[in-house]
XYZ file of C-alpha atoms in Angstrom:
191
model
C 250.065 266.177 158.073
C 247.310 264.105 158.306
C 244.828 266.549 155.968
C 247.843 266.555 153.431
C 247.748 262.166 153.552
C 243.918 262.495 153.289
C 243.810 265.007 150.386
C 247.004 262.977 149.089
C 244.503 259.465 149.647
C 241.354 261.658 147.749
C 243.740 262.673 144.867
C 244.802 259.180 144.354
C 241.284 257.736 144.294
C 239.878 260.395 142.078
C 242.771 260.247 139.761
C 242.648 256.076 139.493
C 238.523 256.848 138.859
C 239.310 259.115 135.848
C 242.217 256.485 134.270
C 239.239 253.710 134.885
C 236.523 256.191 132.900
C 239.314 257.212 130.894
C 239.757 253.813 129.672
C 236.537 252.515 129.240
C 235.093 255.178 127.180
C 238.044 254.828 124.734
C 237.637 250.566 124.636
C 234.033 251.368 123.835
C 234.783 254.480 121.205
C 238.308 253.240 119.706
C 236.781 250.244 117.915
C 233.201 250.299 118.176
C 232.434 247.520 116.073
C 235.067 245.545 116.682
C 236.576 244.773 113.606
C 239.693 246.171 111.252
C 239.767 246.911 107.740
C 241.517 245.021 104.927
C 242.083 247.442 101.765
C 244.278 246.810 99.029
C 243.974 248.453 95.408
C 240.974 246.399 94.316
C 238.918 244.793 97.284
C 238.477 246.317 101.003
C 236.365 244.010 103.986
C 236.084 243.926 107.188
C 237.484 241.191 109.764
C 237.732 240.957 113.454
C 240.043 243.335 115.465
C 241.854 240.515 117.546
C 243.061 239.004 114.042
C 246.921 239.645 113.547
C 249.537 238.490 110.701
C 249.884 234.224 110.877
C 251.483 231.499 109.123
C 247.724 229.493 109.550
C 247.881 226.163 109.903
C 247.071 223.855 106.851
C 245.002 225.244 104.312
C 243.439 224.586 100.956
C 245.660 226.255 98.165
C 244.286 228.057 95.164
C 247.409 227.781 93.808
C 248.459 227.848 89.841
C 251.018 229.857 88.386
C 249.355 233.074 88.147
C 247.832 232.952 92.229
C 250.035 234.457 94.791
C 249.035 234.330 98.447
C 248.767 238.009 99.630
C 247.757 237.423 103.159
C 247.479 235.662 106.065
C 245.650 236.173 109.316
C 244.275 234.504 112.323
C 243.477 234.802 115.764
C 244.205 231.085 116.931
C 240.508 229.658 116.328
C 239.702 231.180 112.697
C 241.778 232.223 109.647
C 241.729 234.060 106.218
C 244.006 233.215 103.453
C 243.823 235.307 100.462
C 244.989 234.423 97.069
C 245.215 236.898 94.189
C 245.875 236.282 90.787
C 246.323 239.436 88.593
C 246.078 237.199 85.127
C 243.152 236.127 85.432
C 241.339 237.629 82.103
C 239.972 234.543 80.512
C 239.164 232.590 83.770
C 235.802 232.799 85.505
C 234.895 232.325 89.089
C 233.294 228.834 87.976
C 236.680 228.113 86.413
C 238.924 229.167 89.117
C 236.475 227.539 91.764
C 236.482 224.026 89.543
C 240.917 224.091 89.032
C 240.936 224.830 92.814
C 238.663 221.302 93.276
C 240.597 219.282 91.081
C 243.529 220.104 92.719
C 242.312 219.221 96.057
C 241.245 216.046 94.658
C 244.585 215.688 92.808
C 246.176 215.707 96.248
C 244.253 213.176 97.521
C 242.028 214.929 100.356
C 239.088 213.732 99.234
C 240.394 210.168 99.844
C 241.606 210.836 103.162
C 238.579 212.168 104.221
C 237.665 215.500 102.989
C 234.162 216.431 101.403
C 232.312 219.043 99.239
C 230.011 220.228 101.607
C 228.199 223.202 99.667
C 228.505 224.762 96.558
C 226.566 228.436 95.793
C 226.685 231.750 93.884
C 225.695 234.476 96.131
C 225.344 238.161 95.642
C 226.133 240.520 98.960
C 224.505 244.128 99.185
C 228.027 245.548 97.586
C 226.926 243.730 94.363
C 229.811 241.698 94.708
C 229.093 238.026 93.498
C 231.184 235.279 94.089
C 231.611 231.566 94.059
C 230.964 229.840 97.274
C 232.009 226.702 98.147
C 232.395 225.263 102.486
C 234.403 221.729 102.177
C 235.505 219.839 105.186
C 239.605 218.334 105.513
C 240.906 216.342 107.922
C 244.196 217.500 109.538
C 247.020 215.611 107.108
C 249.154 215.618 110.970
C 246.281 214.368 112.790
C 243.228 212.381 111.260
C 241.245 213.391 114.315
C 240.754 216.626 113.776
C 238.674 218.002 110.730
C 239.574 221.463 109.126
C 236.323 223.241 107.632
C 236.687 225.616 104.705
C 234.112 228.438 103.535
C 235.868 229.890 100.028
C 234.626 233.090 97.733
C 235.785 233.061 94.354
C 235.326 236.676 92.873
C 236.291 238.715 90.671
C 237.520 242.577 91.271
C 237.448 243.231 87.533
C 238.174 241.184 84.279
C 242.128 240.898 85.142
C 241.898 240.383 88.775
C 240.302 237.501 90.617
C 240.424 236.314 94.441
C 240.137 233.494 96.417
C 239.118 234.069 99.994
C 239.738 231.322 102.590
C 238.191 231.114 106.208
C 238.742 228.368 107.923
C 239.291 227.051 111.408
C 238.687 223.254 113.210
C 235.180 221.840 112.849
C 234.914 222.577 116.104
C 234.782 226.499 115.989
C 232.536 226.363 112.085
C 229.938 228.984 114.426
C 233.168 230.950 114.408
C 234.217 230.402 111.109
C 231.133 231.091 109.904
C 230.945 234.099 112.084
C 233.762 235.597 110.127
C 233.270 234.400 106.760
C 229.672 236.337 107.067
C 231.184 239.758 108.460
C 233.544 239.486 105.738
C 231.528 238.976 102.735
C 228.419 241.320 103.851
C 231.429 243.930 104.168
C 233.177 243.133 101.246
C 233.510 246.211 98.566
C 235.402 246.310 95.085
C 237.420 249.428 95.133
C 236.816 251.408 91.806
């Protein structure tokens, strides 16, 4: 009886060894870089894995008739809004980027605090070239805390542009930036 409780004891230990090992090796294999793949018909990037589906907090909108938000996601510190708008034959990234500022100025923001922070074209390793613009917003709820924005403008081909949003509180902009970076360097135009 006792040998049987000992080999019982030495099953039970080996077993709980292997479900450790067991687990480990797929944490380190399942996800190796830790991120997940967006992918829709024209654009794919990558984005953390602990990101899920979010209504965001307050964010800048691209808006205009012909933009339609097609996505929203967050993991409580940093999150990605993306706009599409599928009409977009005659407008440029310079254009789009330019309606999307006068609207935020139309709103007032920039009087209650917000700011143009940066403004760039950049060019990832994809070829992909987009407007770039970071602007800072302080909460409309609560004037103590300031919301920082790092936008792409791009276009996936002459009918199709996006606007990317990250964003996240001042606070977290290593974050944000974090993000914003693993997103663009990843970002591809589907063909």
């Amino acid at each position: 009886m006792i040998m049987i409780k000992r080999l019982d004891l030495s099953l039970f230990f080996g077993l709980l060894i292997l479900m450790i090992v067991v687990s480990i090796s797929g944490c380190v294999h399942s996800n190796s870089n830790g991120t997940q793949k967006y992918n829709d018909e024209f654009i794919s990037f990558d984005y953390p894995s602990d990101f899920q589906y979010t209504s965001g907090h307050y964010h800048i909108e691209s808006g205009g008739a012909n933009w339609r938000n097609v996505l929203m996601i967050g993991n409580g510190k940093v999150f990605i809004s993306i706009s599409k708008n599928e009409n977009a034959t005659n407008l440029t990234t310079s254009e789009a980027k330019e309606k999307a500022e006068k609207r935020i100025s139309e709103k007032d923001i920039v009087d209650k605090g917000g700011k143009y922070l940066s403004d760039t074209r950049k060019t990832n390793d994809n070829g992909v070239e987009a407007e770039s613009t970071i602007t800072s917003i302080n909460d409309p709820n609560n004037q103590n805390v300031v919301y920082k924005y790092i936008t792409y403008y791009f276009k996936a081909n002459t009918d199709v542009m996006y606007s990317i949003i990250i964003y996240g509180n001042e606070k977290n902009f290593v974050d944000v930036q974090s993000v914003a970076d693993t997103l663009f360097n990843s970002l591809k135009i589907n063909n």
